[in-house]
Coordinates of N, CA, C and O in Angstrom, one line a residue:
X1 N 10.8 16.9 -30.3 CA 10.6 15.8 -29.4 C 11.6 15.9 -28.3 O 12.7 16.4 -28.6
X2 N 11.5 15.5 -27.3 CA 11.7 16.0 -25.9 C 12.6 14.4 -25.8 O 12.0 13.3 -25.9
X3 N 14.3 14.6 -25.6 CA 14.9 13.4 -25.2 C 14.4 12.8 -23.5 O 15.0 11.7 -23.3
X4 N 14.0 13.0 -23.0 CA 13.7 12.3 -22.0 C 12.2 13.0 -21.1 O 11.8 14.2 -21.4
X5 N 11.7 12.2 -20.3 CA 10.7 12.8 -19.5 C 11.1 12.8 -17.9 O 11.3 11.7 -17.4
X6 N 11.1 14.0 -17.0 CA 10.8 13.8 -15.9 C 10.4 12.4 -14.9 O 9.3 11.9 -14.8
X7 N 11.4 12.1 -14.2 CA 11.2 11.1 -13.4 C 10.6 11.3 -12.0 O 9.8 10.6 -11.6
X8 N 11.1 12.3 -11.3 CA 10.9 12.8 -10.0 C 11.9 13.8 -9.7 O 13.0 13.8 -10.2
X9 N 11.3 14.6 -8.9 CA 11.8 15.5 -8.0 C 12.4 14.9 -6.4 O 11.7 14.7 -5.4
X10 N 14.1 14.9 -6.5 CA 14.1 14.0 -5.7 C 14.7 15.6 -4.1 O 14.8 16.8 -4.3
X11 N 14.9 14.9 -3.0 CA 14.8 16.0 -2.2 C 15.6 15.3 -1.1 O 15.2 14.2 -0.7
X12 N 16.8 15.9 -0.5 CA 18.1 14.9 0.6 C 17.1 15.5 2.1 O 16.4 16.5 2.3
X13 N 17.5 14.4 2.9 CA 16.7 15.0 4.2 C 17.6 13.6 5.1 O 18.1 12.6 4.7
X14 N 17.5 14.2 6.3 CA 17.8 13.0 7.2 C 16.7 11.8 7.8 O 17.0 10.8 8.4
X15 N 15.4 12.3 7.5 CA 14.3 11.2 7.4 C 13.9 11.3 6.5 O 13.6 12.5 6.2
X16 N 13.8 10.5 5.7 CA 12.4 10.7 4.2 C 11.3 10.1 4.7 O 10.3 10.2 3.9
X17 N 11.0 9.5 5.9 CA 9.7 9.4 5.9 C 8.7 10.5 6.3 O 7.5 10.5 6.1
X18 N 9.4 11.3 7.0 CA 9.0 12.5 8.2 C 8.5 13.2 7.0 O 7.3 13.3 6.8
X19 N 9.4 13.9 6.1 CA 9.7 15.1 4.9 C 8.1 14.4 4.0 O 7.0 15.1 3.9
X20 N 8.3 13.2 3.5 CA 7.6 12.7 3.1 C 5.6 12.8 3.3 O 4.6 12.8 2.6
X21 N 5.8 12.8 4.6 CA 4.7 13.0 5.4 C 3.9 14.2 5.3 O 2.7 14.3 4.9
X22 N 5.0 15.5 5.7 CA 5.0 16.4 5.7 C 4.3 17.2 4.3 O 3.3 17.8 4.4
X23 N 5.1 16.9 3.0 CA 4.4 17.4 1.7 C 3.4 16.4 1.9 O 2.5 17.3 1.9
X24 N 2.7 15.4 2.0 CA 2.0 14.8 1.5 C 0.7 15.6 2.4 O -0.4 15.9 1.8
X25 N 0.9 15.9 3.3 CA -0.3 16.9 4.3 C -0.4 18.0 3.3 O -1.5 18.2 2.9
X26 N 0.5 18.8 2.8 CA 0.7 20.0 1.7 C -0.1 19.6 0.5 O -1.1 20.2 0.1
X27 N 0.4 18.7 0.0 CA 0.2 18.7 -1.7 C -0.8 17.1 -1.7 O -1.2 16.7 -2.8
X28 N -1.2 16.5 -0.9 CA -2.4 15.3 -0.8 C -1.0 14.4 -1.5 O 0.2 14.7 -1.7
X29 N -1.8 13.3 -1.8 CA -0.9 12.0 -2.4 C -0.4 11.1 -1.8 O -0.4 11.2 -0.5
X30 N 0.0 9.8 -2.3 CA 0.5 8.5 -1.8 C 2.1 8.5 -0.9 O 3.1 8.9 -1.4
X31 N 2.2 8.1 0.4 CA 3.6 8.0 0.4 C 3.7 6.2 0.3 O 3.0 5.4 0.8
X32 N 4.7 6.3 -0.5 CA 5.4 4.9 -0.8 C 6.5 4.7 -0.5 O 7.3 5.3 -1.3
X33 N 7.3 3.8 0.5 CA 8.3 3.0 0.7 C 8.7 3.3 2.1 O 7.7 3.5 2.8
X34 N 10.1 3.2 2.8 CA 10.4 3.1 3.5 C 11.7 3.1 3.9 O 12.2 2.1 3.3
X35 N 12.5 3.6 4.7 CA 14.0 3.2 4.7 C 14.5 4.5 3.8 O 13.7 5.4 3.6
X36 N 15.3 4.6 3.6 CA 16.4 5.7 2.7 C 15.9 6.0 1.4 O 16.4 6.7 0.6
X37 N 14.6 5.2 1.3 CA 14.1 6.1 0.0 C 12.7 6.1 -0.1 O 12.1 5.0 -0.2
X38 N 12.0 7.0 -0.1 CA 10.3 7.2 0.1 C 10.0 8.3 -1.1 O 10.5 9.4 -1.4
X39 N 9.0 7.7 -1.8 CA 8.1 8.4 -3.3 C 6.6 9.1 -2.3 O 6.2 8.7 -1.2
X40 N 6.3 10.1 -3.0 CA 5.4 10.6 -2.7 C 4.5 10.9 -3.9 O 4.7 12.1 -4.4
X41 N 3.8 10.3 -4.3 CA 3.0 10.0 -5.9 C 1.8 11.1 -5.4 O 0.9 11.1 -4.5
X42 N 2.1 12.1 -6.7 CA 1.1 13.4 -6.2 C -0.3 13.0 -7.1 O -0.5 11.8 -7.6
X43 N -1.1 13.9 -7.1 CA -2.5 13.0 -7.1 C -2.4 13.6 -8.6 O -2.3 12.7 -9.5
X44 N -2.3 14.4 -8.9 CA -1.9 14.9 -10.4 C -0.7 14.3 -11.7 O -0.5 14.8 -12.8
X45 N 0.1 12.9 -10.9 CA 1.2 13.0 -11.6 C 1.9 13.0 -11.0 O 1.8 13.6 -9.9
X46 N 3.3 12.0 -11.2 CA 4.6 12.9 -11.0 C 4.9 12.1 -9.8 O 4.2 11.1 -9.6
X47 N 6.1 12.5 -8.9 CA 7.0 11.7 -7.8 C 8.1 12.9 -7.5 O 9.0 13.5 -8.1
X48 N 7.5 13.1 -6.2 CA 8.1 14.1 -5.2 C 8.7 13.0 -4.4 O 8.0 12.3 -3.6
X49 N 10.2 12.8 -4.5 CA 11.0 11.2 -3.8 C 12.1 12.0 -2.6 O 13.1 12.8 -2.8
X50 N 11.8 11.6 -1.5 CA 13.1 11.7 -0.8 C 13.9 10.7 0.2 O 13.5 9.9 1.0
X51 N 15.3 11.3 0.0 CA 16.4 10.3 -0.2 C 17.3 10.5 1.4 O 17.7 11.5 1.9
X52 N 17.4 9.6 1.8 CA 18.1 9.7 3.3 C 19.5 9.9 3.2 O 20.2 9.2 2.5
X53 N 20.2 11.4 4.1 CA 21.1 12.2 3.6 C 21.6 12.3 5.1 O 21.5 13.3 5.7
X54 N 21.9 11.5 5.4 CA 22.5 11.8 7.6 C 23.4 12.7 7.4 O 23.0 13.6 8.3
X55 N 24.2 13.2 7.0 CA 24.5 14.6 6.7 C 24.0 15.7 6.3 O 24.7 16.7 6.0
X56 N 22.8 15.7 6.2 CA 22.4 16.7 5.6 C 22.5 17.7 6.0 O 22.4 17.6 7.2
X57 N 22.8 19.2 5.3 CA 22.9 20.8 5.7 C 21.6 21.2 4.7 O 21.6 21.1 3.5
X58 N 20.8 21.5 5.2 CA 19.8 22.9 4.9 C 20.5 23.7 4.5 O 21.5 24.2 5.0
X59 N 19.8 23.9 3.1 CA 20.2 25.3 1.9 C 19.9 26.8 3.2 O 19.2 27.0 4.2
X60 N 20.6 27.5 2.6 CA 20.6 29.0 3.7 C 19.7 29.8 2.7 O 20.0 29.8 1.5
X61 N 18.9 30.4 3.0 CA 18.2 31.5 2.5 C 17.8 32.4 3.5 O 17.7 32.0 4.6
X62 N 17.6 33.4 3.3 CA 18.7 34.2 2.0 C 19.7 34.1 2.4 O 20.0 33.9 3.6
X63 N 20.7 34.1 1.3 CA 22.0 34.4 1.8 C 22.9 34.1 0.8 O 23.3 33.0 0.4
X64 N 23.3 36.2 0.4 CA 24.3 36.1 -0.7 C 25.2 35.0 -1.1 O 25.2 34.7 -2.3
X65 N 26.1 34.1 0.3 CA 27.1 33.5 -0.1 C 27.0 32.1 0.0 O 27.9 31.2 0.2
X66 N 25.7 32.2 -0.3 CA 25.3 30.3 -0.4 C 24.1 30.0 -1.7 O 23.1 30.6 -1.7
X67 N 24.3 29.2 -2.3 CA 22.9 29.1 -3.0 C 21.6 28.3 -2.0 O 21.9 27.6 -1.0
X68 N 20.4 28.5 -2.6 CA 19.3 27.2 -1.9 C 19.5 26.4 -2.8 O 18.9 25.3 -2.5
X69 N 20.1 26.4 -3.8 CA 20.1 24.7 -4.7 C 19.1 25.0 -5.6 O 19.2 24.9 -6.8
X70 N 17.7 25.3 -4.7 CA 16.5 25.0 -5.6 C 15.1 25.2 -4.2 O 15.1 25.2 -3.0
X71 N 14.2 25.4 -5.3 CA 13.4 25.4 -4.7 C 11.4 25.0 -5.0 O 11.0 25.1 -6.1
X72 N 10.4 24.6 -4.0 CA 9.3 24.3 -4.8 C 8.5 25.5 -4.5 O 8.7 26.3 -3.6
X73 N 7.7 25.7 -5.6 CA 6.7 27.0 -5.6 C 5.2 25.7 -5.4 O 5.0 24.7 -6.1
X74 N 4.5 26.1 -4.5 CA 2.9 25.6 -4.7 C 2.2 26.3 -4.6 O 2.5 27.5 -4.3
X75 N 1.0 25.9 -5.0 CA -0.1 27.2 -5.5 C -1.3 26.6 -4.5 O -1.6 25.4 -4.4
X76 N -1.8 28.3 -3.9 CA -2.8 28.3 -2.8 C -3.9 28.6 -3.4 O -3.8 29.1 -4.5
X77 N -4.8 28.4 -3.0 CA -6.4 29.6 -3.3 C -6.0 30.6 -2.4 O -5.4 31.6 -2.9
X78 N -6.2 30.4 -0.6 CA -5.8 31.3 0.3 C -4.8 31.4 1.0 O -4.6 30.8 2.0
X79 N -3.8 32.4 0.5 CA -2.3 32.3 1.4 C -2.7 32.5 2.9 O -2.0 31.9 3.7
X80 N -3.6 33.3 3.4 CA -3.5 33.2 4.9 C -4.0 31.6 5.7 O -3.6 31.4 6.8
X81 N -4.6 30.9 5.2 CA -4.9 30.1 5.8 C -4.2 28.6 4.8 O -4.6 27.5 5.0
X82 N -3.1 29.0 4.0 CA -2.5 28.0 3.5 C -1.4 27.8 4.7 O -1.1 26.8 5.3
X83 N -1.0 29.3 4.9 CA 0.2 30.0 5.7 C -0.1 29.2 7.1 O 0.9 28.9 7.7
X84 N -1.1 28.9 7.7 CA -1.6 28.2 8.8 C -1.1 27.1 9.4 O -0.5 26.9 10.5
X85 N -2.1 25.6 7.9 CA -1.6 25.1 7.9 C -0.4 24.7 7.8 O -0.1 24.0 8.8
X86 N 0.6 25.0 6.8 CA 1.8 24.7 7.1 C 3.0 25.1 8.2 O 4.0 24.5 8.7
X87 N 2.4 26.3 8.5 CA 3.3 26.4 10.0 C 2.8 25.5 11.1 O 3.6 24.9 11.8
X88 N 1.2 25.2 11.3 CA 0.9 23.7 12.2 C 1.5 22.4 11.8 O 1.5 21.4 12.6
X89 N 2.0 22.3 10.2 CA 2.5 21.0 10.4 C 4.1 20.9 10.1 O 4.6 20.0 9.4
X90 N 4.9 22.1 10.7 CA 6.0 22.2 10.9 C 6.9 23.1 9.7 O 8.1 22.7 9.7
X91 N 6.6 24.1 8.8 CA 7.4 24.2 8.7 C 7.9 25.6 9.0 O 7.4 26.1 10.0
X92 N 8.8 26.3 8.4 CA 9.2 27.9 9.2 C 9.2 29.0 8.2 O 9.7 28.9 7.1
X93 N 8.4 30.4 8.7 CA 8.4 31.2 7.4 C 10.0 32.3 7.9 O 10.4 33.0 8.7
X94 N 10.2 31.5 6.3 CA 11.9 32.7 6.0 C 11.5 33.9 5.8 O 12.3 34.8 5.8
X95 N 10.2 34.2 5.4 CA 9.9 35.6 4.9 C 8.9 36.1 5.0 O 7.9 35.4 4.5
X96 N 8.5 37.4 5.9 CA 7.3 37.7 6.4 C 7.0 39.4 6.7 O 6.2 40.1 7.3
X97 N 8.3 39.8 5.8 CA 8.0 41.1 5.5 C 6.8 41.7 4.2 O 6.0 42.6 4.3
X98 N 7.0 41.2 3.7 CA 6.2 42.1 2.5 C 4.7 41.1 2.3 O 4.5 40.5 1.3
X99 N 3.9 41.0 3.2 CA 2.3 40.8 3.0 C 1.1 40.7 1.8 O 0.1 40.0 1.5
X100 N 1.9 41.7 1.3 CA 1.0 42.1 0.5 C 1.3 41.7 -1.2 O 0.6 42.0 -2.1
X101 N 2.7 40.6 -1.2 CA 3.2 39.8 -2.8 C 2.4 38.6 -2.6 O 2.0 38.1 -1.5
X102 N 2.2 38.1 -4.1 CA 1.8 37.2 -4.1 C 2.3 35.5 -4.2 O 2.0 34.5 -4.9
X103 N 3.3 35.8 -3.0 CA 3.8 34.4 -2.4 C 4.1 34.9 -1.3 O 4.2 36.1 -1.0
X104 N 4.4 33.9 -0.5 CA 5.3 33.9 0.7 C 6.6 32.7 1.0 O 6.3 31.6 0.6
X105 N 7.8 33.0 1.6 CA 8.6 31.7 1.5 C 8.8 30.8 3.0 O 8.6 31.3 4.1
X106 N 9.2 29.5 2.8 CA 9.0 28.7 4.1 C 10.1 28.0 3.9 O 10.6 27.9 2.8
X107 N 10.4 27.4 5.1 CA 11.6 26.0 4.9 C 10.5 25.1 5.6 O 9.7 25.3 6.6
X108 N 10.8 23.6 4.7 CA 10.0 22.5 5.1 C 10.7 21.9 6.4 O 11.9 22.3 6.4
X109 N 10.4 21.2 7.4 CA 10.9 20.6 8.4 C 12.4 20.2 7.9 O 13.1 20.3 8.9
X110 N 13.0 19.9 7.0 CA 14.0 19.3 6.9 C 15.1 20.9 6.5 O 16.3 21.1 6.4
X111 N 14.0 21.7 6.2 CA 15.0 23.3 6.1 C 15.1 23.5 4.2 O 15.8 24.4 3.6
X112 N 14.5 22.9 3.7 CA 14.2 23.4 2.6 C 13.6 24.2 1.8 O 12.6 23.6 1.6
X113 N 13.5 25.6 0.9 CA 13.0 26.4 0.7 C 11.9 26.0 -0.4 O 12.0 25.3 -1.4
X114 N 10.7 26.6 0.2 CA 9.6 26.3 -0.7 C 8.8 27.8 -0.8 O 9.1 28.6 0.1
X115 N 8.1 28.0 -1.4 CA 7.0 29.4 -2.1 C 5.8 28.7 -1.5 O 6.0 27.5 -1.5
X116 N 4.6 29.3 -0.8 CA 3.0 29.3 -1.1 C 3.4 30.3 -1.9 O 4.4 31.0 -1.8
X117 N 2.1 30.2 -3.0 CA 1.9 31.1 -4.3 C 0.4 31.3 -4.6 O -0.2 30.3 -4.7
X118 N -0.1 32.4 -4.7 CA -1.3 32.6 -4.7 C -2.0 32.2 -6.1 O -1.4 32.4 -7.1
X119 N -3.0 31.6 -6.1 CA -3.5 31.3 -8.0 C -4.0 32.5 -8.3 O -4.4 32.7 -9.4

């Protein structure tokens, strides 16, 4: 038996509403709240929440002498036209050498590293 269950995936940004916006165009779902803390209730489950960070530094990827912290993998039907969308609704591909794996990596507007992943 499992001591605790998953609450949310919480994520630092200097807007949570913007960030919030942003996956919810990505992954569908509710945004909820306002101010320094906004939930994003995915249609499956679950709370993708982010937290207002006016300092915030963007994880470096790649890069030997820093970690990303972490990161989300989502899963596509079509990487080329997942790849589309998400660069139209802001965010940037860190990786666009190798075409032919089955992911590719992005930073979300707030500079966050995320996976499209192919099903």
């Amino acid at each position: 038996m499992a001591l605790a269950k998953l609450g949310a995936v919480v994520l630092d940004c200097p807007d949570p509403r913007a960030l919030a916006a942003f996956y919810a165009e990505v992954l569908g779902g509710t945004v909820e709240g306002d101010g320094d803390w906004v939930d994003l209730r995915l249609p499956e489950g679950g709370t993708l929440a982010f937290q207002a960070a006016p300092g915030h530094v963007p994880p470096k990827w790649p890069a030997p002498d820093a970690s990303q912290q972490f990161h989300l993998d989502v899963t596509v039907e079509d990487l080329d036209a997942a790849e589309r969308e998400v660069l139209a609704l802001g965010a940037k591909a860190l990786d666009t050498e190798d075409r032919a794996r089955t992911f590719r990596v992005y930073a979300d507007p707030a500079g966050h590293p995320f996976c499209l992943c192919a099903c």
